[in-house]
PDB file of C-alpha atoms in Angstrom:
ATOM      1  CA  LYS A   1      99.321 138.826 375.462  1.00  0.00           C
ATOM      2  CA  ALA A   2      97.747 138.900 378.907  1.00  0.00           C
ATOM      3  CA  GLY A   3      96.139 142.140 380.024  1.00  0.00           C
ATOM      4  CA  VAL A   4      96.409 143.949 383.325  1.00  0.00           C
ATOM      5  CA  THR A   5      95.349 141.713 386.169  1.00  0.00           C
ATOM      6  CA  GLN A   6      94.155 142.828 389.570  1.00  0.00           C
ATOM      7  CA  THR A   7      93.672 140.728 392.647  1.00  0.00           C
ATOM      8  CA  PRO A   8      91.468 140.255 394.436  1.00  0.00           C
ATOM      9  CA  ARG A   9      88.464 141.267 392.353  1.00  0.00           C
ATOM     10  CA  TYR A  10      86.178 141.753 395.346  1.00  0.00           C
ATOM     11  CA  LEU A  11      86.943 142.483 398.949  1.00  0.00           C
ATOM     12  CA  ILE A  12      84.933 143.174 402.075  1.00  0.00           C
ATOM     13  CA  LYS A  13      86.613 144.774 405.070  1.00  0.00           C
ATOM     14  CA  THR A  14      85.504 146.530 408.232  1.00  0.00           C
ATOM     15  CA  ARG A  15      86.374 150.002 409.406  1.00  0.00           C
ATOM     16  CA  GLY A  16      89.806 150.288 410.936  1.00  0.00           C
ATOM     17  CA  GLN A  17      91.271 147.350 409.049  1.00  0.00           C
ATOM     18  CA  GLN A  18      93.909 147.653 406.397  1.00  0.00           C
ATOM     19  CA  VAL A  19      93.902 146.233 402.896  1.00  0.00           C
ATOM     20  CA  THR A  20      96.452 145.482 400.187  1.00  0.00           C
ATOM     21  CA  LEU A  21      95.510 145.347 396.526  1.00  0.00           C
ATOM     22  CA  SER A  22      97.710 143.910 393.832  1.00  0.00           C
ATOM     23  CA  CYS A  23      98.222 144.811 390.183  1.00  0.00           C
ATOM     24  CA  SER A  24     100.218 142.920 387.574  1.00  0.00           C
ATOM     25  CA  PRO A  25     100.908 145.051 384.492  1.00  0.00           C
ATOM     26  CA  ILE A  26     101.158 143.881 380.945  1.00  0.00           C
ATOM     27  CA  SER A  27     104.484 142.248 380.277  1.00  0.00           C
ATOM     28  CA  GLY A  28     107.064 144.880 379.323  1.00  0.00           C
ATOM     29  CA  HIS A  29     105.151 147.767 380.857  1.00  0.00           C
ATOM     30  CA  ARG A  30     107.062 149.725 383.474  1.00  0.00           C
ATOM     31  CA  SER A  31     104.502 152.352 384.492  1.00  0.00           C
ATOM     32  CA  VAL A  32     101.633 151.511 386.817  1.00  0.00           C
ATOM     33  CA  SER A  33      98.974 153.991 387.897  1.00  0.00           C
ATOM     34  CA  TRP A  34      96.210 153.607 390.443  1.00  0.00           C
ATOM     35  CA  TYR A  35      92.788 155.236 390.433  1.00  0.00           C
ATOM     36  CA  GLN A  36      89.826 155.277 392.767  1.00  0.00           C
ATOM     37  CA  GLN A  37      86.334 155.304 391.274  1.00  0.00           C
ATOM     38  CA  THR A  38      83.286 156.193 393.374  1.00  0.00           C
ATOM     39  CA  PRO A  39      79.792 157.350 392.381  1.00  0.00           C
ATOM     40  CA  GLY A  40      80.251 160.622 394.236  1.00  0.00           C
ATOM     41  CA  GLN A  41      83.813 161.601 393.344  1.00  0.00           C
ATOM     42  CA  GLY A  42      84.189 159.823 390.027  1.00  0.00           C
ATOM     43  CA  LEU A  43      87.606 158.692 388.856  1.00  0.00           C
ATOM     44  CA  GLN A  44      90.470 160.087 390.892  1.00  0.00           C
ATOM     45  CA  PHE A  45      94.178 159.592 390.401  1.00  0.00           C
ATOM     46  CA  LEU A  46      95.949 158.009 393.351  1.00  0.00           C
ATOM     47  CA  PHE A  47      99.568 157.601 392.260  1.00  0.00           C
ATOM     48  CA  GLU A  48     101.850 156.424 389.500  1.00  0.00           C
ATOM     49  CA  TYR A  49     104.935 154.276 389.756  1.00  0.00           C
ATOM     50  CA  PHE A  50     107.699 153.868 387.244  1.00  0.00           C
ATOM     51  CA  SER A  51     110.761 151.692 387.762  1.00  0.00           C
ATOM     52  CA  GLU A  52     109.939 151.260 391.461  1.00  0.00           C
ATOM     53  CA  THR A  53     109.702 155.035 392.029  1.00  0.00           C
ATOM     54  CA  GLN A  54     106.588 157.042 392.709  1.00  0.00           C
ATOM     55  CA  ARG A  55     106.420 159.619 389.927  1.00  0.00           C
ATOM     56  CA  ASN A  56     103.149 161.344 390.729  1.00  0.00           C
ATOM     57  CA  LYS A  57     100.709 161.429 393.599  1.00  0.00           C
ATOM     58  CA  GLY A  58      97.093 162.535 393.814  1.00  0.00           C
ATOM     59  CA  ASN A  59      95.349 164.309 396.661  1.00  0.00           C
ATOM     60  CA  PHE A  60      94.735 161.427 398.997  1.00  0.00           C
ATOM     61  CA  PRO A  61      95.616 161.114 402.680  1.00  0.00           C
ATOM     62  CA  GLY A  62      98.724 159.278 403.824  1.00  0.00           C
ATOM     63  CA  ARG A  63      96.614 156.220 404.638  1.00  0.00           C
ATOM     64  CA  PHE A  64      96.885 155.438 400.935  1.00  0.00           C
ATOM     65  CA  SER A  65     100.272 154.167 399.930  1.00  0.00           C
ATOM     66  CA  GLY A  66     101.770 152.071 397.200  1.00  0.00           C
ATOM     67  CA  ARG A  67     104.889 150.470 395.934  1.00  0.00           C
ATOM     68  CA  GLN A  68     106.267 148.844 392.838  1.00  0.00           C
ATOM     69  CA  PHE A  69     108.516 145.844 392.643  1.00  0.00           C
ATOM     70  CA  SER A  70     111.414 145.157 390.313  1.00  0.00           C
ATOM     71  CA  ASN A  71     109.154 143.052 388.073  1.00  0.00           C
ATOM     72  CA  SER A  72     106.839 146.106 387.738  1.00  0.00           C
ATOM     73  CA  ARG A  73     104.063 144.518 389.775  1.00  0.00           C
ATOM     74  CA  SER A  74     102.484 147.030 392.088  1.00  0.00           C
ATOM     75  CA  GLU A  75     100.587 147.007 395.324  1.00  0.00           C
ATOM     76  CA  MET A  76      98.547 149.648 397.006  1.00  0.00           C
ATOM     77  CA  ASN A  77      97.737 149.666 400.682  1.00  0.00           C
ATOM     78  CA  VAL A  78      95.031 151.465 402.578  1.00  0.00           C
ATOM     79  CA  SER A  79      95.390 151.560 406.333  1.00  0.00           C
ATOM     80  CA  THR A  80      92.729 152.351 408.911  1.00  0.00           C
ATOM     81  CA  LEU A  81      89.885 151.878 406.460  1.00  0.00           C
ATOM     82  CA  GLU A  82      86.944 154.272 406.480  1.00  0.00           C
ATOM     83  CA  LEU A  83      83.464 153.784 405.056  1.00  0.00           C
ATOM     84  CA  GLY A  84      84.282 156.319 402.367  1.00  0.00           C
ATOM     85  CA  ASP A  85      87.077 154.122 401.046  1.00  0.00           C
ATOM     86  CA  SER A  86      84.471 151.836 399.521  1.00  0.00           C
ATOM     87  CA  ALA A  87      85.183 152.092 395.809  1.00  0.00           C
ATOM     88  CA  LEU A  88      86.370 150.437 392.650  1.00  0.00           C
ATOM     89  CA  TYR A  89      90.164 150.634 392.552  1.00  0.00           C
ATOM     90  CA  LEU A  90      91.559 150.565 389.038  1.00  0.00           C
ATOM     91  CA  CYS A  91      95.090 149.899 388.009  1.00  0.00           C
ATOM     92  CA  ALA A  92      96.506 150.889 384.627  1.00  0.00           C
ATOM     93  CA  SER A  93      99.812 150.108 382.994  1.00  0.00           C
ATOM     94  CA  SER A  94     101.747 151.615 380.128  1.00  0.00           C
ATOM     95  CA  LYS A  95     105.151 151.089 378.584  1.00  0.00           C
ATOM     96  CA  ASP A  96     106.472 154.400 379.753  1.00  0.00           C
ATOM     97  CA  ARG A  97     105.048 157.819 380.541  1.00  0.00           C
ATOM     98  CA  ALA A  98     101.293 157.591 380.843  1.00  0.00           C
ATOM     99  CA  TYR A  99     100.600 160.527 378.551  1.00  0.00           C
ATOM    100  CA  GLN A 100     102.765 159.274 375.701  1.00  0.00           C
ATOM    101  CA  GLU A 101     101.822 155.663 375.822  1.00  0.00           C
ATOM    102  CA  THR A 102      98.394 154.135 375.879  1.00  0.00           C
ATOM    103  CA  GLN A 103      97.301 153.174 379.378  1.00  0.00           C
ATOM    104  CA  TYR A 104      95.656 149.782 379.664  1.00  0.00           C
ATOM    105  CA  PHE A 105      93.272 149.355 382.550  1.00  0.00           C
ATOM    106  CA  GLY A 106      92.580 146.282 384.590  1.00  0.00           C
ATOM    107  CA  PRO A 107      89.057 145.186 385.598  1.00  0.00           C
ATOM    108  CA  GLY A 108      89.453 146.705 389.056  1.00  0.00           C
ATOM    109  CA  THR A 109      89.123 145.579 392.645  1.00  0.00           C
ATOM    110  CA  ARG A 110      85.807 146.412 394.245  1.00  0.00           C
ATOM    111  CA  LEU A 111      86.324 147.184 397.926  1.00  0.00           C
ATOM    112  CA  LEU A 112      83.435 147.381 400.348  1.00  0.00           C
ATOM    113  CA  VAL A 113      84.096 148.752 403.828  1.00  0.00           C
ATOM    114  CA  LEU A 114      81.486 147.936 406.461  1.00  0.00           C
TER     115      LEU A 114
ATOM    116  CA  ALA B   1      94.275 173.846 388.465  1.00  0.00           C
ATOM    117  CA  GLN B   2      93.607 171.354 385.767  1.00  0.00           C
ATOM    118  CA  SER B   3      90.041 170.182 385.375  1.00  0.00           C
ATOM    119  CA  VAL B   4      87.725 168.494 382.939  1.00  0.00           C
ATOM    120  CA  THR B   5      84.019 169.178 382.583  1.00  0.00           C
ATOM    121  CA  GLN B   6      81.522 166.909 380.928  1.00  0.00           C
ATOM    122  CA  PRO B   7      78.267 168.869 381.065  1.00  0.00           C
ATOM    123  CA  ASP B   8      75.976 166.016 380.071  1.00  0.00           C
ATOM    124  CA  ILE B   9      75.414 163.397 382.764  1.00  0.00           C
ATOM    125  CA  HIS B  10      73.189 161.178 380.632  1.00  0.00           C
ATOM    126  CA  ILE B  11      72.399 161.158 376.921  1.00  0.00           C
ATOM    127  CA  THR B  12      69.996 158.934 375.017  1.00  0.00           C
ATOM    128  CA  VAL B  13      70.209 158.606 371.246  1.00  0.00           C
ATOM    129  CA  SER B  14      68.491 156.336 368.761  1.00  0.00           C
ATOM    130  CA  GLU B  15      70.424 153.546 367.155  1.00  0.00           C
ATOM    131  CA  GLY B  16      71.835 154.773 363.857  1.00  0.00           C
ATOM    132  CA  ALA B  17      71.740 158.426 364.917  1.00  0.00           C
ATOM    133  CA  SER B  18      74.808 160.597 365.239  1.00  0.00           C
ATOM    134  CA  LEU B  19      76.423 161.293 368.580  1.00  0.00           C
ATOM    135  CA  GLU B  20      78.380 164.138 370.104  1.00  0.00           C
ATOM    136  CA  LEU B  21      79.620 164.079 373.682  1.00  0.00           C
ATOM    137  CA  ARG B  22      80.911 167.341 375.064  1.00  0.00           C
ATOM    138  CA  CYS B  23      84.124 167.897 376.976  1.00  0.00           C
ATOM    139  CA  ASN B  24      85.723 171.116 378.176  1.00  0.00           C
ATOM    140  CA  TYR B  25      89.076 171.296 379.888  1.00  0.00           C
ATOM    141  CA  SER B  26      91.044 173.776 381.907  1.00  0.00           C
ATOM    142  CA  TYR B  27      94.796 173.520 381.598  1.00  0.00           C
ATOM    143  CA  GLY B  28      97.531 176.116 381.387  1.00  0.00           C
ATOM    144  CA  ALA B  29      99.759 174.495 378.824  1.00  0.00           C
ATOM    145  CA  THR B  30      99.183 172.379 375.769  1.00  0.00           C
ATOM    146  CA  PRO B  31      96.927 169.618 377.037  1.00  0.00           C
ATOM    147  CA  TYR B  32      97.158 165.928 376.481  1.00  0.00           C
ATOM    148  CA  LEU B  33      93.566 164.809 375.999  1.00  0.00           C
ATOM    149  CA  PHE B  34      91.908 161.418 376.093  1.00  0.00           C
ATOM    150  CA  TRP B  35      88.534 159.764 375.728  1.00  0.00           C
ATOM    151  CA  TYR B  36      87.877 156.500 377.535  1.00  0.00           C
ATOM    152  CA  VAL B  37      84.867 154.183 377.549  1.00  0.00           C
ATOM    153  CA  GLN B  38      83.734 151.992 380.415  1.00  0.00           C
ATOM    154  CA  SER B  39      81.190 149.263 379.907  1.00  0.00           C
ATOM    155  CA  PRO B  40      79.298 147.912 382.942  1.00  0.00           C
ATOM    156  CA  GLY B  41      81.496 145.765 385.135  1.00  0.00           C
ATOM    157  CA  GLN B  42      84.564 146.410 383.037  1.00  0.00           C
ATOM    158  CA  GLY B  43      87.642 148.551 383.193  1.00  0.00           C
ATOM    159  CA  LEU B  44      88.381 151.565 381.032  1.00  0.00           C
ATOM    160  CA  GLN B  45      89.317 151.336 377.386  1.00  0.00           C
ATOM    161  CA  LEU B  46      91.089 154.125 375.523  1.00  0.00           C
ATOM    162  CA  LEU B  47      89.102 155.340 372.511  1.00  0.00           C
ATOM    163  CA  LEU B  48      91.502 158.017 371.305  1.00  0.00           C
ATOM    164  CA  LYS B  49      94.071 160.550 372.421  1.00  0.00           C
ATOM    165  CA  TYR B  50      95.375 163.939 371.325  1.00  0.00           C
ATOM    166  CA  PHE B  51      98.906 165.115 371.963  1.00  0.00           C
ATOM    167  CA  SER B  52      99.659 167.475 369.094  1.00  0.00           C
ATOM    168  CA  GLY B  53      99.304 167.872 365.364  1.00  0.00           C
ATOM    169  CA  ASP B  54      96.065 167.325 363.501  1.00  0.00           C
ATOM    170  CA  THR B  55      93.222 168.558 365.662  1.00  0.00           C
ATOM    171  CA  LEU B  56      90.830 165.899 364.341  1.00  0.00           C
ATOM    172  CA  VAL B  57      91.715 162.597 365.941  1.00  0.00           C
ATOM    173  CA  GLN B  58      90.448 159.221 364.811  1.00  0.00           C
ATOM    174  CA  GLY B  59      89.943 156.477 367.349  1.00  0.00           C
ATOM    175  CA  ILE B  60      88.696 152.951 367.635  1.00  0.00           C
ATOM    176  CA  LYS B  61      85.122 151.774 367.092  1.00  0.00           C
ATOM    177  CA  GLY B  62      84.438 154.592 364.604  1.00  0.00           C
ATOM    178  CA  PHE B  63      84.852 157.432 367.106  1.00  0.00           C
ATOM    179  CA  GLU B  64      86.585 160.724 366.436  1.00  0.00           C
ATOM    180  CA  ALA B  65      87.249 163.854 368.459  1.00  0.00           C
ATOM    181  CA  GLU B  66      88.165 167.404 367.577  1.00  0.00           C
ATOM    182  CA  PHE B  67      90.481 169.569 369.647  1.00  0.00           C
ATOM    183  CA  LYS B  68      89.475 173.236 369.638  1.00  0.00           C
ATOM    184  CA  ARG B  69      91.946 175.325 371.585  1.00  0.00           C
ATOM    185  CA  SER B  70      89.881 178.525 371.309  1.00  0.00           C
ATOM    186  CA  GLN B  71      86.928 176.804 372.961  1.00  0.00           C
ATOM    187  CA  SER B  72      88.969 174.583 375.310  1.00  0.00           C
ATOM    188  CA  SER B  73      86.940 171.677 374.030  1.00  0.00           C
ATOM    189  CA  PHE B  74      87.571 168.113 372.930  1.00  0.00           C
ATOM    190  CA  ASN B  75      84.191 166.752 371.859  1.00  0.00           C
ATOM    191  CA  LEU B  76      83.703 163.120 370.919  1.00  0.00           C
ATOM    192  CA  ARG B  77      81.660 162.215 367.861  1.00  0.00           C
ATOM    193  CA  LYS B  78      80.359 159.187 366.040  1.00  0.00           C
ATOM    194  CA  PRO B  79      78.293 159.386 362.845  1.00  0.00           C
ATOM    195  CA  SER B  80      76.073 156.390 363.565  1.00  0.00           C
ATOM    196  CA  VAL B  81      75.778 154.712 366.968  1.00  0.00           C
ATOM    197  CA  HIS B  82      75.228 151.022 367.582  1.00  0.00           C
ATOM    198  CA  TRP B  83      73.470 149.445 370.547  1.00  0.00           C
ATOM    199  CA  SER B  84      76.856 148.161 371.718  1.00  0.00           C
ATOM    200  CA  ASP B  85      78.018 151.767 372.216  1.00  0.00           C
ATOM    201  CA  ALA B  86      75.874 152.055 375.349  1.00  0.00           C
ATOM    202  CA  ALA B  87      78.400 152.719 378.118  1.00  0.00           C
ATOM    203  CA  GLU B  88      79.951 155.466 380.230  1.00  0.00           C
ATOM    204  CA  TYR B  89      82.339 157.806 378.475  1.00  0.00           C
ATOM    205  CA  PHE B  90      85.085 159.732 380.209  1.00  0.00           C
ATOM    206  CA  CYS B  91      87.080 162.660 378.921  1.00  0.00           C
ATOM    207  CA  ALA B  92      90.476 163.149 380.564  1.00  0.00           C
ATOM    208  CA  VAL B  93      93.497 165.428 380.511  1.00  0.00           C
ATOM    209  CA  GLY B  94      97.100 164.522 381.227  1.00  0.00           C
ATOM    210  CA  ALA B  95      98.618 166.656 383.956  1.00  0.00           C
ATOM    211  CA  GLY B  96     101.417 166.733 386.503  1.00  0.00           C
ATOM    212  CA  SER B  97     105.026 165.783 386.014  1.00  0.00           C
ATOM    213  CA  SER B  98     105.327 164.283 382.559  1.00  0.00           C
ATOM    214  CA  ALA B  99     101.547 164.439 382.361  1.00  0.00           C
ATOM    215  CA  SER B 100     101.466 161.041 384.049  1.00  0.00           C
ATOM    216  CA  LYS B 101      98.616 162.148 386.243  1.00  0.00           C
ATOM    217  CA  ILE B 102      95.357 161.706 384.374  1.00  0.00           C
ATOM    218  CA  ILE B 103      92.446 163.891 385.478  1.00  0.00           C
ATOM    219  CA  PHE B 104      89.049 162.548 384.483  1.00  0.00           C
ATOM    220  CA  GLY B 105      85.750 164.255 383.886  1.00  0.00           C
ATOM    221  CA  SER B 106      82.668 163.042 385.709  1.00  0.00           C
ATOM    222  CA  GLY B 107      81.543 160.958 382.769  1.00  0.00           C
ATOM    223  CA  THR B 108      78.573 160.847 380.416  1.00  0.00           C
ATOM    224  CA  ARG B 109      76.333 157.809 380.407  1.00  0.00           C
ATOM    225  CA  LEU B 110      75.147 156.936 376.918  1.00  0.00           C
ATOM    226  CA  SER B 111      71.936 154.987 376.394  1.00  0.00           C
ATOM    227  CA  ILE B 112      70.812 153.746 372.990  1.00  0.00           C
ATOM    228  CA  ARG B 113      67.150 153.768 372.010  1.00  0.00           C
ATOM    229  CA  PRO B 114      66.241 150.805 369.752  1.00  0.00           C
TER     230      PRO B 114
END
């Protein structure tokens, strides 16, 4: 079956703009988590959604937000982009709770903020 | 606060040699522990996970890890590495509500010497 897909794969934005990233989980998976990966900070948890509800949130400013739709697809939005938001954004899906079920990661969206 | 430490930033081993990657965690309760691998330009792949029970966990690609509560460690091992094992390896702990929040270590880059 198809894996986790993320669109777009690459994105270039300028400071102050906003961006929306999309994640389609594996069919049947209801949990979607988002992570930011940077050389300096490593992999950091952003948030997790399950059945359209945010279940957990990491330590990121309010400029980072997300949502999940009834078909489990998820989007994350970053408003007022800063240079430091340049990163690889990874999405992962699992059937249910992330710690009980294997999380499958997508290839990521690489965001460059100029 | 929960945290994961991978003390080795970069390790080089010869092909066919044994491998051990170190991981130490800090977590108040019984941890949920994971090892992930990330090849260049790709997303993360779960190698193995520990929730409870047998402290020696077998994973994919011939990897295993041993949970040692007394040492707060979850080291990854492989008896004989292959050139294809060159990648970045991340240790992680499940935290937060329902342990859905995954906290990653900083990663260990593994190079293989021919």
